[in-house]
Short mmCIF file of C-alpha atoms in Angstrom, two decimals:
data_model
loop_
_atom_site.label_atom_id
_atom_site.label_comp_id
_atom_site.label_asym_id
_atom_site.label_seq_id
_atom_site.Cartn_x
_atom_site.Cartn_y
_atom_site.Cartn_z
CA UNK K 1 -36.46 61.00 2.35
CA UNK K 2 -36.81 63.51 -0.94
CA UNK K 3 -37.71 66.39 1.16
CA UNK K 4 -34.96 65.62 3.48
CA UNK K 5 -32.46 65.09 0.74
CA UNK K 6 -33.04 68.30 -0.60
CA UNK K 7 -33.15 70.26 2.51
CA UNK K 8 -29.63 69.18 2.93
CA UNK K 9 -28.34 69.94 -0.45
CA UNK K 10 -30.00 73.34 0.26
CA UNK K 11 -27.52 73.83 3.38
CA UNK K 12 -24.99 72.06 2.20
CA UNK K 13 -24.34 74.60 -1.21
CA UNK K 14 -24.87 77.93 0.76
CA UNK K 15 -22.17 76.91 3.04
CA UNK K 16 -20.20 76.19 0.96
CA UNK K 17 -20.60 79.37 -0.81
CA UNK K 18 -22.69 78.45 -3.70
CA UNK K 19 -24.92 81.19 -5.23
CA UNK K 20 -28.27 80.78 -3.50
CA UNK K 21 -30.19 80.75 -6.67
CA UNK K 22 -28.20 77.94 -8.07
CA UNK K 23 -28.48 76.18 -4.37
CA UNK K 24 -32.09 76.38 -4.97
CA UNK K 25 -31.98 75.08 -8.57
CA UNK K 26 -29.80 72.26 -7.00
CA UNK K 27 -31.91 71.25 -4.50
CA UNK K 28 -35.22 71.16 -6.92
CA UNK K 29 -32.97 68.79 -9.00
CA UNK K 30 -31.95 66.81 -6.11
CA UNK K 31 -35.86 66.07 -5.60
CA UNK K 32 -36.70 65.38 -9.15
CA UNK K 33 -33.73 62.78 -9.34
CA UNK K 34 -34.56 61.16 -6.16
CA UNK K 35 -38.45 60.78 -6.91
CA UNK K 36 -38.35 60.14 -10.24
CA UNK K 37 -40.44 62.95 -11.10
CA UNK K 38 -40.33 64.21 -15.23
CA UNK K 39 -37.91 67.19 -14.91
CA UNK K 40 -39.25 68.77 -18.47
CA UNK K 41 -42.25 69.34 -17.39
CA UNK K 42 -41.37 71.58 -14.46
CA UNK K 43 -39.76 73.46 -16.53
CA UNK K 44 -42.83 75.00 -18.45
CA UNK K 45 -44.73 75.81 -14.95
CA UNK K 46 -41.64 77.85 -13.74
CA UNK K 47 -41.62 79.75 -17.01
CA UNK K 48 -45.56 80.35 -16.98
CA UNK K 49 -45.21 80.97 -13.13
CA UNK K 50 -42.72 83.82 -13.92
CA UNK K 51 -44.82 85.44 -17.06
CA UNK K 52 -46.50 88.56 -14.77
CA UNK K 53 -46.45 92.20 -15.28
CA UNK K 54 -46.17 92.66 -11.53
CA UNK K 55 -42.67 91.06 -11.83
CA UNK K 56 -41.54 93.88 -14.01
CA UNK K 57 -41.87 96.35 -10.51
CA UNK K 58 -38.85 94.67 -9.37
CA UNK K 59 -36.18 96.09 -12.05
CA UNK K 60 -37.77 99.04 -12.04
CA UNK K 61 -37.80 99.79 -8.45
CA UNK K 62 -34.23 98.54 -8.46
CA UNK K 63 -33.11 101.07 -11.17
CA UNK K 64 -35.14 104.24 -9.20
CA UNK K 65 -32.87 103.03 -6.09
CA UNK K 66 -29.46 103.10 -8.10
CA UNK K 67 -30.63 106.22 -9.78
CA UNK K 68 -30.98 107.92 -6.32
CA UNK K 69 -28.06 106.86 -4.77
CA UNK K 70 -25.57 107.62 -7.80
CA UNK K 71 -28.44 111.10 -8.07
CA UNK K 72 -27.57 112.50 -5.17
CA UNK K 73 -31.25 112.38 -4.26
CA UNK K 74 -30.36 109.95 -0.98
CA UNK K 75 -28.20 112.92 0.19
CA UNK K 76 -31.00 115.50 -0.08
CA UNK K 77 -33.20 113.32 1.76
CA UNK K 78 -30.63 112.99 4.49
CA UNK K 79 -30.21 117.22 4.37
CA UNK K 80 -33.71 117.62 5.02
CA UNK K 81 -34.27 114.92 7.75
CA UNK K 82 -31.37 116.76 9.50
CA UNK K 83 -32.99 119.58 9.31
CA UNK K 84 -36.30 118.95 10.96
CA UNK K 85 -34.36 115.89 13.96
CA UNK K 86 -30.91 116.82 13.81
CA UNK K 87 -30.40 119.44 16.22
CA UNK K 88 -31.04 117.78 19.62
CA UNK K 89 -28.68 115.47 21.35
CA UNK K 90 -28.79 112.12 19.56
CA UNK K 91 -30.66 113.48 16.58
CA UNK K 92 -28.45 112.24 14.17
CA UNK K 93 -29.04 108.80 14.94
CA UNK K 94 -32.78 109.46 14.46
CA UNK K 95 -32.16 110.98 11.15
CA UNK K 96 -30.56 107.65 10.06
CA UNK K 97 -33.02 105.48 11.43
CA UNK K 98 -35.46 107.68 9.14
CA UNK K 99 -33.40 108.69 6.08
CA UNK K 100 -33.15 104.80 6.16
CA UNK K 101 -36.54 104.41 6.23
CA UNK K 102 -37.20 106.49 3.54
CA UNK K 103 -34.51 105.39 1.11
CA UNK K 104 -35.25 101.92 1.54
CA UNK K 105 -39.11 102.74 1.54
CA UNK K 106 -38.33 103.50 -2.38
CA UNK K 107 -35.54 101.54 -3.77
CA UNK K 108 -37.25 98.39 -1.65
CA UNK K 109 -33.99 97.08 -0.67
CA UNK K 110 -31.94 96.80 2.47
CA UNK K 111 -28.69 96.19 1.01
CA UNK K 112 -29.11 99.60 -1.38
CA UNK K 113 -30.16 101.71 1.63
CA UNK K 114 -26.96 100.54 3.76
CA UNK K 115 -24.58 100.99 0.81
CA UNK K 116 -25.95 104.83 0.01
CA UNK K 117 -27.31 106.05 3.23
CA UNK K 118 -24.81 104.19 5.40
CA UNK K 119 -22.05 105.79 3.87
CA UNK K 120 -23.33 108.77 4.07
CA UNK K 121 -23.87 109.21 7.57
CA UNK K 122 -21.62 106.59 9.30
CA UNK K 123 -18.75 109.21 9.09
CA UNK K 124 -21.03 112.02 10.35
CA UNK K 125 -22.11 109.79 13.13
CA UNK K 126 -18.49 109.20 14.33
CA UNK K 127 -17.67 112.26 14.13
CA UNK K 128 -20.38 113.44 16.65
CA UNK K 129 -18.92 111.10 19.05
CA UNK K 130 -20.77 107.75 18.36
CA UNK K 131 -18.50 104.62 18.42
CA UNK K 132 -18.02 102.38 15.60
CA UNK K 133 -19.90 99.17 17.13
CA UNK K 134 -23.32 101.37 17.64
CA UNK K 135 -23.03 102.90 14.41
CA UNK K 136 -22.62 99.90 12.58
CA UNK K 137 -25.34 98.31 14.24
CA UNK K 138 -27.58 101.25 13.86
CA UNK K 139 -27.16 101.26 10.41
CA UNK K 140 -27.90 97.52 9.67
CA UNK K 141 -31.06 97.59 11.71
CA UNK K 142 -32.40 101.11 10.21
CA UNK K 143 -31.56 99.28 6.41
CA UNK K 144 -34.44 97.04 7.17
CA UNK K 145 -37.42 99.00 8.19
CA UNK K 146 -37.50 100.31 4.50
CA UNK K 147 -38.21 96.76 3.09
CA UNK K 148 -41.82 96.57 5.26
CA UNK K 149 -42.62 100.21 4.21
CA UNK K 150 -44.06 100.50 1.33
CA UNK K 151 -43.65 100.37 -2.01
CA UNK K 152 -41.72 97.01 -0.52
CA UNK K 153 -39.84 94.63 -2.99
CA UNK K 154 -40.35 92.15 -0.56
CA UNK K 155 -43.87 92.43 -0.26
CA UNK K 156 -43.98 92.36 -4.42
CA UNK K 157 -42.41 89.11 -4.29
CA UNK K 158 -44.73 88.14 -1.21
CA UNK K 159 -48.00 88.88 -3.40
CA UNK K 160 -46.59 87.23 -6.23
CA UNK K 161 -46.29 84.18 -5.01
CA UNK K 162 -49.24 83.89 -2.68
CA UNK K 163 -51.74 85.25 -4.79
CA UNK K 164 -52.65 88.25 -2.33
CA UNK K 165 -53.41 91.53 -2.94
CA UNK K 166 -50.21 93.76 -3.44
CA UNK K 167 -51.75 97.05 -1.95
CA UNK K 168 -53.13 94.32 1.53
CA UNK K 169 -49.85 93.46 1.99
CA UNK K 170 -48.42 96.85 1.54
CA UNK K 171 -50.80 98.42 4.49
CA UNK K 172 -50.34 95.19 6.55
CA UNK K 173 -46.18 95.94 7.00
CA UNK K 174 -46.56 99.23 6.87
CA UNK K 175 -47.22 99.59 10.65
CA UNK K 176 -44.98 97.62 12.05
CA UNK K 177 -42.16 99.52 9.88
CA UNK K 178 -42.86 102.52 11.72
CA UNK K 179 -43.35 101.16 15.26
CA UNK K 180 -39.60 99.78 14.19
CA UNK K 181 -38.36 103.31 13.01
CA UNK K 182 -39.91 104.35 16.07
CA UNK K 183 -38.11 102.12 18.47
CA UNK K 184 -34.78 102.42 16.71
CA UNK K 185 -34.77 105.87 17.50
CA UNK K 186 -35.81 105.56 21.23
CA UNK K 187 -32.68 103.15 21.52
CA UNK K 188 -30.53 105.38 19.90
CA UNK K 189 -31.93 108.35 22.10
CA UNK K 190 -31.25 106.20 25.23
CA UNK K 191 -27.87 105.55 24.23
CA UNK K 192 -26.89 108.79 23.33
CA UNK K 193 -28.16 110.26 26.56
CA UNK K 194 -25.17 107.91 28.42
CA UNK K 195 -22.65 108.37 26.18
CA UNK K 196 -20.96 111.70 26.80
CA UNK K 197 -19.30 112.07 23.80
CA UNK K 198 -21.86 112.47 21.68
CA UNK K 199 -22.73 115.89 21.14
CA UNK K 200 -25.35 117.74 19.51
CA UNK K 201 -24.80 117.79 15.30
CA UNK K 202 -24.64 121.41 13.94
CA UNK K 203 -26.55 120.92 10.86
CA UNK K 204 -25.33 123.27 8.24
CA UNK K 205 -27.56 126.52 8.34
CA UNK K 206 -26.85 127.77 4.61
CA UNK K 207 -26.78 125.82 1.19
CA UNK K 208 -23.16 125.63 0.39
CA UNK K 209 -22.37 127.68 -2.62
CA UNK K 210 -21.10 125.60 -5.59
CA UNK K 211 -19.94 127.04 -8.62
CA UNK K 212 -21.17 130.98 -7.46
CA UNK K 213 -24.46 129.57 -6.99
CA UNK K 214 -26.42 128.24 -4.34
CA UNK K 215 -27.08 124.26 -4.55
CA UNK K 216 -30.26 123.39 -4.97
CA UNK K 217 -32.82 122.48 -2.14
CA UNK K 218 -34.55 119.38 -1.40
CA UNK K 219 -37.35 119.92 -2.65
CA UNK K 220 -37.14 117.56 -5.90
CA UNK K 221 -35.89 114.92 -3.95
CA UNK K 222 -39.24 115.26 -0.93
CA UNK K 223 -41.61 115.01 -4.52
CA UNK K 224 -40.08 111.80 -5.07
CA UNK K 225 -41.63 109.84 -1.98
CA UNK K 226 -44.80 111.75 -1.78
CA UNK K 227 -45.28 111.05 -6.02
CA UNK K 228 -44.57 107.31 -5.77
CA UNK K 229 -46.69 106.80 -2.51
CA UNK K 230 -49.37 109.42 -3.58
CA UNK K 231 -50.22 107.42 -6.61
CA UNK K 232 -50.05 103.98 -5.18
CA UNK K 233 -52.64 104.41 -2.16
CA UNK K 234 -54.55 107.25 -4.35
CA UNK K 235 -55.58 104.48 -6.70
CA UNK K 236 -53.73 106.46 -9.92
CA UNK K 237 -51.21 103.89 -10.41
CA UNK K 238 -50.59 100.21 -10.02
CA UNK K 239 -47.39 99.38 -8.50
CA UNK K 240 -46.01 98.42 -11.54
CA UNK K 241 -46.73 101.84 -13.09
CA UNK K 242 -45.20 103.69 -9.91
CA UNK K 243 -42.14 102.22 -10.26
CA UNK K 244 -41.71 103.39 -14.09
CA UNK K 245 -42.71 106.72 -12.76
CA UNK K 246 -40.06 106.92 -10.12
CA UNK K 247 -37.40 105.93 -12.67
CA UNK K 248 -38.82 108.88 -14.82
CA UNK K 249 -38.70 111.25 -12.41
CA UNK K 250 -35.31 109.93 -10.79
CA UNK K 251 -33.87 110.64 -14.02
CA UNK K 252 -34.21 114.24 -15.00
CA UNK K 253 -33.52 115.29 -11.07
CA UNK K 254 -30.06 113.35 -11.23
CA UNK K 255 -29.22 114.97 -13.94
CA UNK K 256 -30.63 118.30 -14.40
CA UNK K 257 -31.67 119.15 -11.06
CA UNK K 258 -28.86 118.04 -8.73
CA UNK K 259 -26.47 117.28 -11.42
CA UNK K 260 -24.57 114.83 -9.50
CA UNK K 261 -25.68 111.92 -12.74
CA UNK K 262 -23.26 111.74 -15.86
CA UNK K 263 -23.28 109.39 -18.91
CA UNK K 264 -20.77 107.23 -17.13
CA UNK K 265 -23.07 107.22 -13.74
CA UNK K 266 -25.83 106.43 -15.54
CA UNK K 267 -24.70 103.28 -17.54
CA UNK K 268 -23.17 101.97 -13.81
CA UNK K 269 -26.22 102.36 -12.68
CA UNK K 270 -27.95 100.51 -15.47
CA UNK K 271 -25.36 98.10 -15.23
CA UNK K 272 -25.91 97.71 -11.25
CA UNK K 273 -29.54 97.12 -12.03
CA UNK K 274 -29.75 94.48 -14.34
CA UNK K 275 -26.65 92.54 -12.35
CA UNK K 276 -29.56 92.88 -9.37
CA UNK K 277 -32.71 92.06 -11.59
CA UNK K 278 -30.84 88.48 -13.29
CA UNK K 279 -29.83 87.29 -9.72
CA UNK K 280 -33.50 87.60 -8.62
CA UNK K 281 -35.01 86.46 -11.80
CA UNK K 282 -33.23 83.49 -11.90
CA UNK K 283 -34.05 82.64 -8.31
CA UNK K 284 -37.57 83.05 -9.15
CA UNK K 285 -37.27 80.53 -11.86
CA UNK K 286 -35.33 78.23 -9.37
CA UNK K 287 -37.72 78.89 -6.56
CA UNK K 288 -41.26 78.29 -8.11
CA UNK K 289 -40.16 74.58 -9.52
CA UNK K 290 -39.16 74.18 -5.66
CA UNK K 291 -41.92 75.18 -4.19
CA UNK K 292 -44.13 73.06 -7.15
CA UNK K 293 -42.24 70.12 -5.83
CA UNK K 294 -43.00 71.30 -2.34
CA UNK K 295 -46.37 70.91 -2.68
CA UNK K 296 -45.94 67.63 -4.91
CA UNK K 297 -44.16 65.59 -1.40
CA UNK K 298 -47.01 67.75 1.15
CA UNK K 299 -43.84 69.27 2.43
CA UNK K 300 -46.59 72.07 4.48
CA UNK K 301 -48.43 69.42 5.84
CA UNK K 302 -45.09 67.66 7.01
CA UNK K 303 -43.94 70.73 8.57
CA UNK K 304 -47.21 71.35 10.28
CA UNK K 305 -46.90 67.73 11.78
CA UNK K 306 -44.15 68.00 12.99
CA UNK K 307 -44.88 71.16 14.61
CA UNK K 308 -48.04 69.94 16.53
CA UNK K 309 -46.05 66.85 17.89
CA UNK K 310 -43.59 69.21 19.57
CA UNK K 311 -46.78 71.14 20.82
CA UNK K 312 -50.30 71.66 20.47
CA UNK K 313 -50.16 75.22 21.72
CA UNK K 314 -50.97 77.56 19.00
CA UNK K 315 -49.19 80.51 20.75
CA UNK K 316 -45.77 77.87 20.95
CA UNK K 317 -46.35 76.51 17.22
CA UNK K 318 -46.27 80.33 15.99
CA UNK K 319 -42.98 80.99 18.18
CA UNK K 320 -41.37 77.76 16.99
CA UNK K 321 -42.60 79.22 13.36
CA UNK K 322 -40.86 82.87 14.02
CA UNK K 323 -37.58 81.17 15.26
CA UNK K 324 -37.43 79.41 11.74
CA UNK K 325 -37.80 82.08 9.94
CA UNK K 326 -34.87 83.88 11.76
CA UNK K 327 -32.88 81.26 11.06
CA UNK K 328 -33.65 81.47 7.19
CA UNK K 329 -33.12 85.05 7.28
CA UNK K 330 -29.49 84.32 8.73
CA UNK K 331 -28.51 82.38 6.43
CA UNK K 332 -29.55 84.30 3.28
CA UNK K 333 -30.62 87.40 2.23
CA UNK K 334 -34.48 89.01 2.17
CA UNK K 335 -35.99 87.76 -0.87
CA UNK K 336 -34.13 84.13 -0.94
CA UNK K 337 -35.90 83.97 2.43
CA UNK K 338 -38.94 85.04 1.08
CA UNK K 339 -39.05 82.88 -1.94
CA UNK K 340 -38.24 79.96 0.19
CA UNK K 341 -40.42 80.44 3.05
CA UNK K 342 -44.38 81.08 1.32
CA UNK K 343 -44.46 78.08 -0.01
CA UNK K 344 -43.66 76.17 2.97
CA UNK K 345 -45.41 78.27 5.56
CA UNK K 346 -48.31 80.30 4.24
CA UNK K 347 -50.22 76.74 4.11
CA UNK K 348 -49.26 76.05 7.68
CA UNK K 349 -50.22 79.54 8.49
CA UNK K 350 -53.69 79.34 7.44
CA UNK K 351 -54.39 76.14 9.20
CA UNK K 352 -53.50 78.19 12.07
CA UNK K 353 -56.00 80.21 11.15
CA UNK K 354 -53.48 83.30 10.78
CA UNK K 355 -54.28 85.40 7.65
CA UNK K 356 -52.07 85.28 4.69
CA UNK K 357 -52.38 89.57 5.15
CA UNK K 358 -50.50 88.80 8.44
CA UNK K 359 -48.49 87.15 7.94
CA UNK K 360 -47.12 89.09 5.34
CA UNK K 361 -45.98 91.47 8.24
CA UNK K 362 -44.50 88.80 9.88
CA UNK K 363 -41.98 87.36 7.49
CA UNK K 364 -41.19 90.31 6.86
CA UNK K 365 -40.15 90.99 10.69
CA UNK K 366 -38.80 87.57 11.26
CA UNK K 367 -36.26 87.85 7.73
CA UNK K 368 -35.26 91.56 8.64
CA UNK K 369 -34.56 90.54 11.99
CA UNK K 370 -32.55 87.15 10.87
CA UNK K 371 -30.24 89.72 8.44
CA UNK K 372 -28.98 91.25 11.72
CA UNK K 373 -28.60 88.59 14.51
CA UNK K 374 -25.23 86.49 14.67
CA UNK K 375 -23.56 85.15 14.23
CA UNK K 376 -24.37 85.07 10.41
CA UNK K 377 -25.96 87.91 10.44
CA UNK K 378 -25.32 89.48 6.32
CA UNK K 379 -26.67 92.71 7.03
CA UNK K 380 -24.85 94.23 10.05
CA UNK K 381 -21.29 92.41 7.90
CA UNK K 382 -22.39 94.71 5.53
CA UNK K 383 -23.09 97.65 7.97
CA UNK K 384 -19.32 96.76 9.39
CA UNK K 385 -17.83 97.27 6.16
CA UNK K 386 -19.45 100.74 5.73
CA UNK K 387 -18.88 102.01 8.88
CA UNK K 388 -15.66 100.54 9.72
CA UNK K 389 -16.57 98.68 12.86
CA UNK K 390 -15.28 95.26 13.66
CA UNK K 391 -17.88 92.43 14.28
CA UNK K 392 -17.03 92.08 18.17
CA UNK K 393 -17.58 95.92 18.78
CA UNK K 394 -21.31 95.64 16.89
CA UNK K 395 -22.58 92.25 18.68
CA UNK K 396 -23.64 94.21 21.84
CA UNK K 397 -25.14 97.19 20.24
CA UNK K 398 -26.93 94.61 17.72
CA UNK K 399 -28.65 92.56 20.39
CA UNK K 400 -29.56 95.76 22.12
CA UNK K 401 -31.61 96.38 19.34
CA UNK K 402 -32.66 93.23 18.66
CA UNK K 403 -34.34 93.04 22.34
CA UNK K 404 -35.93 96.17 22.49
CA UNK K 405 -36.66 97.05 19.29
CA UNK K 406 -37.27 93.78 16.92
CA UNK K 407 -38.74 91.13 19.19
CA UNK K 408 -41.57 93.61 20.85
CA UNK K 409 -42.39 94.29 16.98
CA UNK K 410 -42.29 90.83 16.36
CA UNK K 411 -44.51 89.84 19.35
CA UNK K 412 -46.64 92.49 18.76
CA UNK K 413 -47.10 91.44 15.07
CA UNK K 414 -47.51 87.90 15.99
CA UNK K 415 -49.79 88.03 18.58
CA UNK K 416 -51.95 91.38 17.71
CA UNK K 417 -53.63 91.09 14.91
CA UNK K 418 -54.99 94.08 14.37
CA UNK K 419 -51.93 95.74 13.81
CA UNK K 420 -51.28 94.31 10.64
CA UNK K 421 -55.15 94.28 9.85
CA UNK K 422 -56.60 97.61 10.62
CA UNK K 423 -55.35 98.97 7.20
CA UNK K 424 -55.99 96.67 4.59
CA UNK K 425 -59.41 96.25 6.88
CA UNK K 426 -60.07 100.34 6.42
CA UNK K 427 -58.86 100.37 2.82
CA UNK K 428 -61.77 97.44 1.88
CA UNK K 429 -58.84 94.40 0.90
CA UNK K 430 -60.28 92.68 3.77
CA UNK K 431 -63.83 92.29 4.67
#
């Protein structure tokens, strides 16, 4: 009766529009209340729970992503994707699924990587002949890829809370972020082939002159990726330490090297930042008392109960487990889903006898995917505002994508292993 008391406060205060992090903090009070339990002393174990330098990686990534965006770094990213995909018919999709990609790959958030990259190219996409509905559905499914390639956010917070290695869970979404940049872009190919008004995108041949002199080229902006990544898998850097070194480095290129930062930029981006880093801070406060008094009622063992008297099927139990987590990832955002869901699952999931590695790759799947199915959907809303597009004209593209790019990823994930496992398995995390 606890459990199900504070499910439905949970529910009940995200539809009615409370902040999720105080929904959260609502429902763990609901459950102390109800059970009698000594509030006071849960609040100690949240604090201690929160008291990691890993958590620090989190601002800090957010910051680098601001940086870039307000930089102009996104945009040089986007010029030199164009220039290596953009010049055959339907290229420019593929340069958003990948400027995506990369973008979100370093600011480790979807919403960022719609908000600069999707405004960047969902007026060149229209006007190569594209319609509104595809473009804002292209846009919000491209957003999430960047979230399971690493240096992930998502995967930080994944880690943190389940104890796992942060560079295992890193290689183990990394995969199935490309096989989703991959199918994006065979969608969008497919599409663009029957739609005759798309034509090919004339990619500008010359750096346009600004001020007498030429702008300058990408190359500051390609450094950025290849420093941050280079030092994480090249053992050089923690996480924590690449993130302080892409803020460095964003820095000096916004300002001195593209020039596109000033004073006032700066602050709003500082300002953005910290906005971004409280939210998430104090849903991590919120969310480790919850998941304490998860584990307090067996909540995990519940769940896996009732799961095995639906069916006794392993292969069903996982699907029933995926369509949950879809569901979650409708109803709020990446991390909340995140936050909410290892607690409550990564038990189940090991009495399954599916690795906590794995399923890193497969929350991450099943929340990206819940961000851009309706009817909730807060992703592609997101992508709609960008681009223009009304909701009706996106549904169709969006479940396009959703059946032939994000549920073969997610059965794949599910189901194989080894695609999630042959890199933390070759790097030594697993044995």
């Amino acid at each position: 009766m606890t459990v199900v008391l504070a499910l439905v406060v949970l529910l009940l205060t995200m539809v009615i529009g409370v902040p999720i992090p105080l929904s959260f903090m609502a429902s763990a009070v609901s459950m102390v209340f109800s059970a009698g339990l000594p509030f006071e002393s849960l609040i100690p174990y949240g604090f201690s729970k929160m008291n990691s330098v890993l958590l620090l990686t989190i601002p800090l990534f957010i910051l680098a992503g601001s940086i870039m965006d307000k930089g102009g770094i996104g945009k040089k990213l986007i010029g030199c994707v164009e220039k290596v995909l953009g010049r055959f018919k339907g290229g420019l999709g593929v340069v958003t699924v990948v400027s995506c990609a990369v973008f979100g790959a370093i600011s480790g958030s979807s919403s960022a990587t719609l908000s600069c990259i999707g405004a960047i190219m969902a007026p060149r996409l229209e006007e190569n002949g594209y319609d509104k509905g595809f473009i804002g559905a292209l846009i919000s499914s491209s957003g999430v890829p960047g979230i399971l390639i690493p240096p992930s956010m998502l995967m930080i917070l994944y880690a943190w809370m389940s104890g796992e290695s942060v560079l295992a869970c890193f290689l183990a979404t990394l995969i199935p972020g490309i096989i989703l940049v991959i199918l994006f872009s065979v969608v969008n190919l497919v599409y663009a082939r029957k739609n005759p008004n798309i034509k090919v995108y004339q990619a500008a041949t010359a750096l346009p002159q600004v001020g007498g002199k030429k702008e300058r080229g990408p190359l500051a902006a390609i450094l950025m990726p290849v420093i941050i990544l280079g030092s994480i898998y090249g053992g050089l850097l923690t996480p924590t330490e690449s993130a302080a070194v892409a803020v460095i480095y964003a820095i000096p290129v916004g300002f001195l090297v593209y020039r596109e930062m000033n004073l006032k930029t700066f602050k709003d981006s500082l300002i953005s930042a910290g906005k971004s880093t409280g939210v998430i801070m104090i849903m991590l406060f919120a969310v480790m008392i919850l998941s304490r008094l998860y584990v307090m009622n067996n909540v995990p063992k519940m769940i896996l109960t009732i799961l095995t008297s639906i069916s006794e099927n392993r292969t069903v139990i996982l699907l029933l487990i995926n369509l949950f987590m879809v569901i979650i990832g409708m109803l709020m955002d990446d991390c909340s889903g995140i936050l909410l869901c290892t607690p409550i699952l990564l038990p189940v999931m090991k009495e399954l006898g599916v690795s906590p590695i794995q399923f890193a790759a497969i929350m991450g799947v099943n929340l990206g995917m819940g961000n851009i199915t309706p009817p909730t959907a807060p992703l592609l809303y997101l992508a709609g505002r960008i681009s223009g597009a009304e909701v009706k004209d996106m549904l169709k593209p969006a479940l396009t994508l959703i059946a032939f790019a994000w549920i073969p990823t997610l059965i794949i994930t599910t189901y194989i292993p080894q695609v999630s496992l042959i890199l933390p398995q070759l790097f030594g995390y697993i044995k």
